[in-house]
XYZ file of C-alpha atoms in Angstrom:
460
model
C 0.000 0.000 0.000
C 0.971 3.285 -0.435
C 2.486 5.160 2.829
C 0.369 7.901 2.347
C -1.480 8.407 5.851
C -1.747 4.617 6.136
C -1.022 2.430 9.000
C -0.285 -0.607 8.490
C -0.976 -3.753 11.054
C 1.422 -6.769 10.138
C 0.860 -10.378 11.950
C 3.849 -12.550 11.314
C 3.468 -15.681 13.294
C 6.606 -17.963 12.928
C 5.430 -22.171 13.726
C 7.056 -24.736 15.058
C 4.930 -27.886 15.495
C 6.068 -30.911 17.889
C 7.563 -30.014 21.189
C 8.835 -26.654 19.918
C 8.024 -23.122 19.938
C 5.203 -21.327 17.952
C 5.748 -17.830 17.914
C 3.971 -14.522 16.211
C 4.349 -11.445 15.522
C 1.583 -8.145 15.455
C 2.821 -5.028 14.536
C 1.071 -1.404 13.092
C 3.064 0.869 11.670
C 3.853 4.245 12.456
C 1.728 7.604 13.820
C 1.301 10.271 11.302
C 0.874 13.777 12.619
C -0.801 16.096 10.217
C -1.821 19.650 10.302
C -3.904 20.417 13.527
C -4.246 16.330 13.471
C -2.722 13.207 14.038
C -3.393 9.920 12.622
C -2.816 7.519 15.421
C -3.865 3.274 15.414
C -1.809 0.909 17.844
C -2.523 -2.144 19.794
C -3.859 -2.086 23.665
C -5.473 -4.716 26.316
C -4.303 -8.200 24.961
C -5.835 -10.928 26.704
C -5.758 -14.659 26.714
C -9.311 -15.691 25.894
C -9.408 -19.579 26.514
C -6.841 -21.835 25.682
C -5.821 -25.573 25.867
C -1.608 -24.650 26.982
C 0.553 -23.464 29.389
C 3.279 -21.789 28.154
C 2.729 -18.659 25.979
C 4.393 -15.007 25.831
C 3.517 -11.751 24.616
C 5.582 -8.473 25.067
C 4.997 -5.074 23.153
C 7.208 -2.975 21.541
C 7.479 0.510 20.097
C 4.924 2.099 21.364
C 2.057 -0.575 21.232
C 2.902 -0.597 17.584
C 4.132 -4.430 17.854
C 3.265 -7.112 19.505
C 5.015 -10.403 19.649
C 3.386 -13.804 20.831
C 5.661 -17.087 21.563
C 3.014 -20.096 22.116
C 4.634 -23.890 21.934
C 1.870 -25.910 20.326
C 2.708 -29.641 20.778
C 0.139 -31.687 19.714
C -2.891 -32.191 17.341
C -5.650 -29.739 18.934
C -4.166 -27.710 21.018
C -5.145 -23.724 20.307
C -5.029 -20.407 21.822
C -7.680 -17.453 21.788
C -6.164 -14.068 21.979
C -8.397 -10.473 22.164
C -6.225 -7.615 21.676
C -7.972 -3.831 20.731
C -6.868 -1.788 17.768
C -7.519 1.349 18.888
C -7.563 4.651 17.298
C -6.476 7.388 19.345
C -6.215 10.089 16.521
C -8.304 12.775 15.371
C -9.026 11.340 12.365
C -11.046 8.617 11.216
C -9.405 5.459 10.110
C -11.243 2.382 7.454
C -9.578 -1.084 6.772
C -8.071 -0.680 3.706
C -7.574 -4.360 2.883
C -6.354 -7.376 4.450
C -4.011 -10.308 3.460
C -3.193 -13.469 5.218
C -0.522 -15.948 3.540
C -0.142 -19.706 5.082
C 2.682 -21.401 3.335
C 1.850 -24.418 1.702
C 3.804 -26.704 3.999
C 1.277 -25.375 7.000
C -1.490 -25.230 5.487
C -2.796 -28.907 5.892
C -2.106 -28.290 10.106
C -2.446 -25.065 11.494
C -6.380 -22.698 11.306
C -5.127 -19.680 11.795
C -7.955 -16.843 11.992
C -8.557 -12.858 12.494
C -11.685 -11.902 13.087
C -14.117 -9.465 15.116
C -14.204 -10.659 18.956
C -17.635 -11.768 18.290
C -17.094 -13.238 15.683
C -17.757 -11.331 12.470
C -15.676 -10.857 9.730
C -13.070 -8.243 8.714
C -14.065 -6.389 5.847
C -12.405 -3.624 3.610
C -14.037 -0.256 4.515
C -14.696 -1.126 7.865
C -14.661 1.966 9.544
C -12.787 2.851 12.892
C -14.147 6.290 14.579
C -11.421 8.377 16.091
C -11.032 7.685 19.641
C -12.934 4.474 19.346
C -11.286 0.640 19.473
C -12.111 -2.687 18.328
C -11.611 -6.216 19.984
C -10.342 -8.091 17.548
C -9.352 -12.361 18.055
C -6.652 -14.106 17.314
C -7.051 -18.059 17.334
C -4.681 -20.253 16.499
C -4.775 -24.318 16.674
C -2.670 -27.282 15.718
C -5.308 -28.760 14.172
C -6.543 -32.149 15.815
C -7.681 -34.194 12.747
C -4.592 -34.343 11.012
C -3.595 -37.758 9.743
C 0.018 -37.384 10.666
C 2.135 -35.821 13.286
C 5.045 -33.944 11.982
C 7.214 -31.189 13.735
C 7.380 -27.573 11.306
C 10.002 -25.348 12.526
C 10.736 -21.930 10.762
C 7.704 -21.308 9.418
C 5.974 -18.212 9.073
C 2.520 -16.919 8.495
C 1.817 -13.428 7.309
C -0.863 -11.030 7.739
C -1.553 -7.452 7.075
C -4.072 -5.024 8.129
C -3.967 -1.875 6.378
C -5.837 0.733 7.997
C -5.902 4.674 5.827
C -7.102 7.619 6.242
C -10.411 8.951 4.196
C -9.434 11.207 1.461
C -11.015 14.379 -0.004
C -12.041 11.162 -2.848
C -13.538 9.206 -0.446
C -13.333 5.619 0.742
C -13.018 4.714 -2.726
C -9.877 3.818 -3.864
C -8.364 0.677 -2.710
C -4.070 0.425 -3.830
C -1.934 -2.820 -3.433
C 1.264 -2.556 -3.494
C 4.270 -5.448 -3.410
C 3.734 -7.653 -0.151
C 4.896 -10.643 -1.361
C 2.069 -12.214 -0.365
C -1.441 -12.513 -1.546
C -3.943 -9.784 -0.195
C -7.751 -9.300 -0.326
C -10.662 -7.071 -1.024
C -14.195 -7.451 0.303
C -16.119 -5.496 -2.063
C -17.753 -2.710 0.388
C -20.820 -1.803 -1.613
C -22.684 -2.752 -4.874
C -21.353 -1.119 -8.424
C -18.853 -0.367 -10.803
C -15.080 -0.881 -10.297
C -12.202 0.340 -12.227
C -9.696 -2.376 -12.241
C -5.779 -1.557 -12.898
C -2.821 -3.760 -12.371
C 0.991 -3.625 -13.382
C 3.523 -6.164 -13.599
C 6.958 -6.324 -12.429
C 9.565 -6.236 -14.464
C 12.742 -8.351 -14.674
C 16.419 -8.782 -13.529
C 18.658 -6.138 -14.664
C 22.824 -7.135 -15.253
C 25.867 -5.850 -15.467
C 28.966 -7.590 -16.341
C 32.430 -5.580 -17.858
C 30.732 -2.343 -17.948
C 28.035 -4.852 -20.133
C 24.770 -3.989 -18.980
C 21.640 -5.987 -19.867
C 17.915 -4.554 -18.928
C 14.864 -6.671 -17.476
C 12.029 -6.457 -19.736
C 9.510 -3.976 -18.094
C 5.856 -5.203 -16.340
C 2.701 -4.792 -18.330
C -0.032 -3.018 -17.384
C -4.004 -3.879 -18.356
C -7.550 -2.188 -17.009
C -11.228 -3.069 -17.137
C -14.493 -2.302 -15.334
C -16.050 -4.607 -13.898
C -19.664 -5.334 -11.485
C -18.923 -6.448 -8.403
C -21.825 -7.583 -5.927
C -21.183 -6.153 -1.856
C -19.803 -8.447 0.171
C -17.804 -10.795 -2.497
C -13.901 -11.277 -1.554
C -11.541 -10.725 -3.927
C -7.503 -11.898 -4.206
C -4.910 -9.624 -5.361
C -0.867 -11.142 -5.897
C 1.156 -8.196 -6.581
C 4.315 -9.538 -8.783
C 7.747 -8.818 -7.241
C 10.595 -7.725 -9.364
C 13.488 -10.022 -10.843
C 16.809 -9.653 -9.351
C 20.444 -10.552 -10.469
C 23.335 -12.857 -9.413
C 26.544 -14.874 -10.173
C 27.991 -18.294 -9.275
C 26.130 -21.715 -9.579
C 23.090 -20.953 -7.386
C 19.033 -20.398 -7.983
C 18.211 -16.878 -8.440
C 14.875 -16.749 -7.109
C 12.084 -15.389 -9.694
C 9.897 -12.106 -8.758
C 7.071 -12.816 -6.438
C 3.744 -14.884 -8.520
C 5.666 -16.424 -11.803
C 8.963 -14.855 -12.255
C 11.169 -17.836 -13.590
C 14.445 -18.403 -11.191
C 17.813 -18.120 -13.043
C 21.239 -19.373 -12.549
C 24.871 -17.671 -12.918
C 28.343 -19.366 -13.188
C 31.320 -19.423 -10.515
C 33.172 -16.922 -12.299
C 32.879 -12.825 -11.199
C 32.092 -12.095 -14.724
C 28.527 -13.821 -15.827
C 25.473 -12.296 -14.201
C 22.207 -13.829 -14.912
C 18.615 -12.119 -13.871
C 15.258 -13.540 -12.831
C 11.912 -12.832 -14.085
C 9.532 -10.612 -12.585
C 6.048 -11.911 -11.302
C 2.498 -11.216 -12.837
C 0.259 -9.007 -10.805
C -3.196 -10.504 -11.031
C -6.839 -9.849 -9.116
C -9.176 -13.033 -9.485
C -12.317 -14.420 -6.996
C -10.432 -17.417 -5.985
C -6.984 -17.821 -3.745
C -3.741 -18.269 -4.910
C -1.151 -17.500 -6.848
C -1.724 -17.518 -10.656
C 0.090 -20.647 -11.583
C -2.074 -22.717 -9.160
C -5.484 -21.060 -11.005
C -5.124 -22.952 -14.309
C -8.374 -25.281 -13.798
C -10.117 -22.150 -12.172
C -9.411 -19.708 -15.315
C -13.087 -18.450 -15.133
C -11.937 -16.763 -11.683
C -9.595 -14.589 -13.155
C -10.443 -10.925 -14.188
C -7.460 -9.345 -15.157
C -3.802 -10.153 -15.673
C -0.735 -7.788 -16.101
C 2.453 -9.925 -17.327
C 5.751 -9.285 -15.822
C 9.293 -8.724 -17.730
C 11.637 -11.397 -18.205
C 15.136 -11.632 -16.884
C 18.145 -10.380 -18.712
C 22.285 -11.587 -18.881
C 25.763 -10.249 -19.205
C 28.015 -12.149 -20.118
C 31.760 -10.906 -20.279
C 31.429 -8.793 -23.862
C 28.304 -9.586 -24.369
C 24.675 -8.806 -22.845
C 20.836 -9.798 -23.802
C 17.661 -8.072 -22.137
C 14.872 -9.583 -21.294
C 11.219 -9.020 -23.116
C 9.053 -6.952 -21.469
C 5.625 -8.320 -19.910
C 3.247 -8.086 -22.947
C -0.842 -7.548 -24.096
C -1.791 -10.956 -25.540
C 1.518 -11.574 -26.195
C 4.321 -11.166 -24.395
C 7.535 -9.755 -26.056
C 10.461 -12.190 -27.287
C 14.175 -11.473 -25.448
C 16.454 -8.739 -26.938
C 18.997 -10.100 -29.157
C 22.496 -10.438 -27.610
C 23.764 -6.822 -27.851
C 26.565 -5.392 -29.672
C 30.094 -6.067 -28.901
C 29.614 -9.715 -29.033
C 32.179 -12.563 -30.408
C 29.266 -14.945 -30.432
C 27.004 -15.448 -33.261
C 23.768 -16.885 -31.402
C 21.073 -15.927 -33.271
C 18.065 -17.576 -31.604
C 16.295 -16.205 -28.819
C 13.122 -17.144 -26.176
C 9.660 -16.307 -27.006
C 6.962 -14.680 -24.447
C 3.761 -16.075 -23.801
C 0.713 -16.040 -25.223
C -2.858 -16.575 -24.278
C -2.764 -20.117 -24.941
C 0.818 -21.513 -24.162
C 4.009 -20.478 -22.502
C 7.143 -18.990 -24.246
C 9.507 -21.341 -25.874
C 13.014 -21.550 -24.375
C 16.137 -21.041 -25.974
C 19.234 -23.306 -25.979
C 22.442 -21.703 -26.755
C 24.392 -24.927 -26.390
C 23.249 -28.722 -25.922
C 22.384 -29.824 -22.822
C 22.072 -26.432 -21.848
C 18.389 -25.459 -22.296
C 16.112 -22.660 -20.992
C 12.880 -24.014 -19.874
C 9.836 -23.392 -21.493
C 6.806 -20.790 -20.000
C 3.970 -22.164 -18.628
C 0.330 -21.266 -16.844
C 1.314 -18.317 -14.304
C 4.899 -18.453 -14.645
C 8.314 -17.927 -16.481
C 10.276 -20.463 -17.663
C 13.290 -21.758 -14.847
C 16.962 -22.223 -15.489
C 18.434 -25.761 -16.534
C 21.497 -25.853 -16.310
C 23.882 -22.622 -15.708
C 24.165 -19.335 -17.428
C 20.730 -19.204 -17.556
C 17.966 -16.244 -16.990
C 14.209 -16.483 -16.025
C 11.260 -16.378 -18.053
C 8.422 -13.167 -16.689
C 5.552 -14.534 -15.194
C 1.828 -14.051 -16.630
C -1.224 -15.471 -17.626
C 1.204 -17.292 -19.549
C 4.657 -17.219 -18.627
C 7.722 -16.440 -21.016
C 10.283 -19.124 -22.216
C 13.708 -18.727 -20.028
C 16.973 -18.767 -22.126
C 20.245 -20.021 -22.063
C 23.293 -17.410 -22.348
C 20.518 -15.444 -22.991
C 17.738 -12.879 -21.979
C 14.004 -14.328 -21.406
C 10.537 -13.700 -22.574
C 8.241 -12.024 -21.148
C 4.859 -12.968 -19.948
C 1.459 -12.189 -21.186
C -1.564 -10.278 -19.828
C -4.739 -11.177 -19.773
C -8.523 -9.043 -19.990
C -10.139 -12.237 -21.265
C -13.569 -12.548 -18.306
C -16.599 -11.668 -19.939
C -17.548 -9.584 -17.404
C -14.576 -7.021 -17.660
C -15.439 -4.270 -19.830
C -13.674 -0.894 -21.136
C -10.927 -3.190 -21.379
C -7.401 -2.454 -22.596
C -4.148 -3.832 -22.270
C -0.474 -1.659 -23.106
C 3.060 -2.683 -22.764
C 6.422 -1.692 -23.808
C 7.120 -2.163 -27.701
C 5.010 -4.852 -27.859
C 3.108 -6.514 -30.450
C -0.442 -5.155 -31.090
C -3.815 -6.287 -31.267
C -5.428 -7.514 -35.137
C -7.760 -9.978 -34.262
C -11.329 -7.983 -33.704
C -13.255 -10.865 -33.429
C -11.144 -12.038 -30.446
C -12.210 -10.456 -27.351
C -9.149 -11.118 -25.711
C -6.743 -10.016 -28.162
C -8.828 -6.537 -29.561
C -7.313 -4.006 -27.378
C -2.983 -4.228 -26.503
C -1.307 -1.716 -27.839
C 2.406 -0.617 -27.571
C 3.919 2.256 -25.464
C 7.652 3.422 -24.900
C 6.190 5.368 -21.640
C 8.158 3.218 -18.302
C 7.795 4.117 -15.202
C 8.658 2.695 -11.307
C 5.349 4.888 -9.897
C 2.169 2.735 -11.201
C 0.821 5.207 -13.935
C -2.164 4.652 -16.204
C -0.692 3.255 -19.591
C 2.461 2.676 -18.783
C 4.800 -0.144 -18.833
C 6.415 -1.262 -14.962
C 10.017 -0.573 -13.678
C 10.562 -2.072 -9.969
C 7.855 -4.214 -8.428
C 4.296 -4.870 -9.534
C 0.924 -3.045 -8.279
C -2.597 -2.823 -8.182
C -5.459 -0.295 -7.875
C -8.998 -0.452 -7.451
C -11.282 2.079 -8.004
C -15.124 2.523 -7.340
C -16.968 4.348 -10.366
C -20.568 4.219 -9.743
C-alpha cells in the first residue's frame, strides 16, 4: 500500500509444530501527525481468551505498535484465543483498507489460523474505525486435531496485514496494493462499478564488464467490472526479478517470475523474471489457477530476466498484451554469433526456451509463470497469464496479460514495444497496444520498472 497516511498492522506468526516453539508477531506501523491532526492506530489490552496450553508469551514494543506472541503448540488440537484492541487514538477517522493473510503451503494442511471481530464477524475492507474508538479483535490459532500425521514444522511463518488509511477528499473509494509478497484481499464494500488496474513487475537487470543488460519492463491492463457487496476478492502483486553470479538459484519475482542461474566466475550475471500481478475471486497464486481460469479478471504480465556475459549482454522481453515480447537479441560487442532467442507467452501456451548450447536449455513458459533455469548461465522467463520461455546465455521472454472474463469491460491492455492487437473478433486479443512510456510509480498506460501493483477504483 501506499504510505500515504496509512497504517499498516502486520501479523507474522513464525510455527514450530512438535515439542517446539510457535511464535507470532503483530505489529502497526507508524503515527502520522498532520496539520492540527494526528493519525494515530496501535494495539492495547491483549488478553488470553481460553486456551488448551501453558506456556505462551507476549511483550509489546514501540509504542504498542508491535506485539510479539511465543506459544509452543505440541500436539494435534491444542489452540489459543487471543483479544487484543486496535484502537484509534487520533483525530481522524481510520477504514480497513484491505487485508491479506498468507499460510505457506507446507502449513497449510495443520495449522487454522484466523482474524476476526471478537464476536465473531468478519473483517471487511471499509470497515470503519471512529477516532477515539477501538475494536476487539481475536486471534485463534490451533494445531489442528484431525490431522492424519504428526510432523514437527520449525521456521515457518505466516503473514498477515491489516492496512488501515485515512479517508481522502475522494472518499473511501480507492483501494491500492502494493508489493507484499504475499497474496492480499478485497471485500467489495458496496454494490457497483469498479475500475480495475494492475501492473507487472519487471525483470532482472545485469551488469557484467561495464556490459549492462535490462529486465524487460511489467505490463499493465484495465477493465471495469460489477462487483456484488460483500464478495472477496484476491490480489498477488508480482515482485521484481533480481540478479546474481555463481552456480546458485536466483529466485524469480514474487507470482511467476522464472528463477535463473549464474556461473562461478565474477564475470557472468544472470537475472530472474519478474512476477504477474493478477486480481481473481479465488486464492492463490496464478500458476495454481489454471483449472479455475473463469476466476480470473485481469492479468498484467511481468518482464523477463536479462544476462551479461563478459562482452556480451541480452535483455529480457518486457511483460506483454496478448503476447508477451520475445528477449532482446544479444547486444553489440559480441564474439558470439547466437542468433536464436526465447519467445513470451501467449494466451494459450508459454514462451519457448532457448538453448544456446546442448544440454544447456532454458525451460519453457507455462500457466502463471516464467520459464526456470536448466542448467547454468541461464535467466528467467516473466511470469503471466502465460509465462515467457527462459533462455540459455541469454535474456528471457516475457509474460502475457490477460482481460479475457466476460464480465470485464472498457478493457485495454499496453506494454512496452510490444506486439499489437489484429484480431477484432477475439475479445481477448482486440485491445494491446504498444507504449515506450516506463515508469517505477504505477501510472495509467504505462509499462512497470521495480515491483508490480494494483489499484482499485469505485466508479458508480
Amino acid at each position: 500500500m501506499k504510505n500515504r497516511n496509512i497504517v499498516i498492522i502486520v501479523l507474522i506468526l513464525s510455527i514450530s509444530i512438535g515439542f517446539a516453539v510457535l511464535s507470532s508477531t503483530l505489529s502497526i506501523g507508524s503515527n502520522i501527525t498532520l496539520a492540527d491532526a494526528s493519525f494515530d492506530v496501535h494495539f492495547d489490552n491483549v488478553e488470553k481468551v481460553s486456551s488448551s496450553i501453558e506456556n505462551d508469551t507476549y511483550t509489546y514494543q514501540d509504542n504498542n505498535t508491535v506485539l510479539n506472541f511465543n506459544v509452543s503448540l505440541d500436539k494435534p488440537g491444542d489452540y489459543v484465543d487471543y483479544k487484543v484492541y486496535v484502537v484509534n487514538a487520533g483525530t481522524i477517522d481510520a477504514y480497513l483498507d484491505s487485508i491479506s493473510i498468507n499460510i505457506p503451503q507446507a502449513a497449510q494442511d495443520y495449522i487454522t489460523y484466523t482474524i476476526t471481530y471478537n464476536n465473531g464477524t468478519n473483517l471487511t475492507t471499509g470497515d470503519l474505525l471512529k477516532k477515539g474508538t477501538d475494536k476487539p479483535l481475536k486471534l485463534h490459532i490451533e494445531y489442528k486435531y484431525d490431522v492424519n500425521n504428526f510432523i514437527s514444522l520449525e521456521n515457518t511463518t505466516i503473514t498477515a496485514v491489516l492496512s488501515y488509511k485515512q479517508p481522502s477528499q475522494k472518499g473511501e473509494n480507492v483501494w491500492e496494493f502494493d508489493y507484499q509478497e504475499a497474496e492480499q484481499t478485497f471485500t467489495v464494500p458496496k454494490t457497483g462499478t469498479y475500475k480495475l488496474e494492475v501492473w507487472g513487475a519487471s525483470g532482472g537487470n545485469t551488469t557484467s564488464n561495464n556490459k549492462n543488460g535490462t529486465g524487460g519492463y511489467g505490463g499493465y491492463a484495465v477493465g471495469t467490472i460489477q462487483l456484488t457487496r460483500g464478495n472477496t476478492y484476491y490480489i498477488n502483486v508480482g515482485g521484481k526479478g533480481t540478479s546474481g553470479r555463481a552456480e546458485k538459484v536466483i529466485v524469480g519475482g514474487y507470482n511467476g517470475g522464472g528463477n535463473a542461474t549464474g556461473v562461478d566466475t565474477a564475470a557472468v550475471f544472470s537475472g530472474s523474471g519478474g512476477g504477474a500481478t493478477h486480481i481473481a475471486s479465488k486464492a492463490g497464486q496464478l500458476k495454481t489457477l489454471e483449472k479455475y481460469k473463469e476466476s480470473i479478471l485481469i492479468v498484467a504480465g511481468g518482464g523477463g530476466g536479462s544476462i551479461a556475459y563478459y562482452n556480451y549482454w541480452a535483455d529480457g522481453g518486457s511483460g506483454g498484451g496478448y503476447i508477451g515480447c520475445n528477449a532482446g537479441e544479444i547486444g553489440y560487442g559480441s564474439s558470439y554469433n547466437w542468433q536464436g532467442i526465447s519467445t513470451g507467452g501467449t494466451q494459450t501456451s508459454g514462451g519457448v526456451g532457448y538453448s544456446s548450447v546442448a544440454n544447456v536449455a532454458g525451460e519453457n513458459g507455462s500457466f502463471g509463470r516464467g520459464g526456470d533455469y536448466i542448467g547454468v548461465r541461464t535467466s528467467g522467463g516473466g511470469g503471466g497469464y502465460y509465462g515467457g520461455g527462459a533462455s540459455s546465455r541469454q535474456g528471457s521472454g516475457g509474460g502475457s496479460g490477460y482481460i479475457g472474463n466476460p464480465n470485464l469491460t472498457s478493457k485495454i491492455m499496453y506494454c512496452y514495444n510490444c506486439q499489437e492487437s489484429t484480431e477484432e473478433a477475439d475479445e481477448t486479443h482486440i485491445k494491446t497496444r504498444t507504449t515506450t512510456n516506463v515508469s517505477e510509480t504505477p501510472t495509467s498506460n504505462y509499462a512497470k520498472l521495480g515491483n508490480g501493483y494494483a489499484k482499485i477504483t469505485y466508479i458508480e
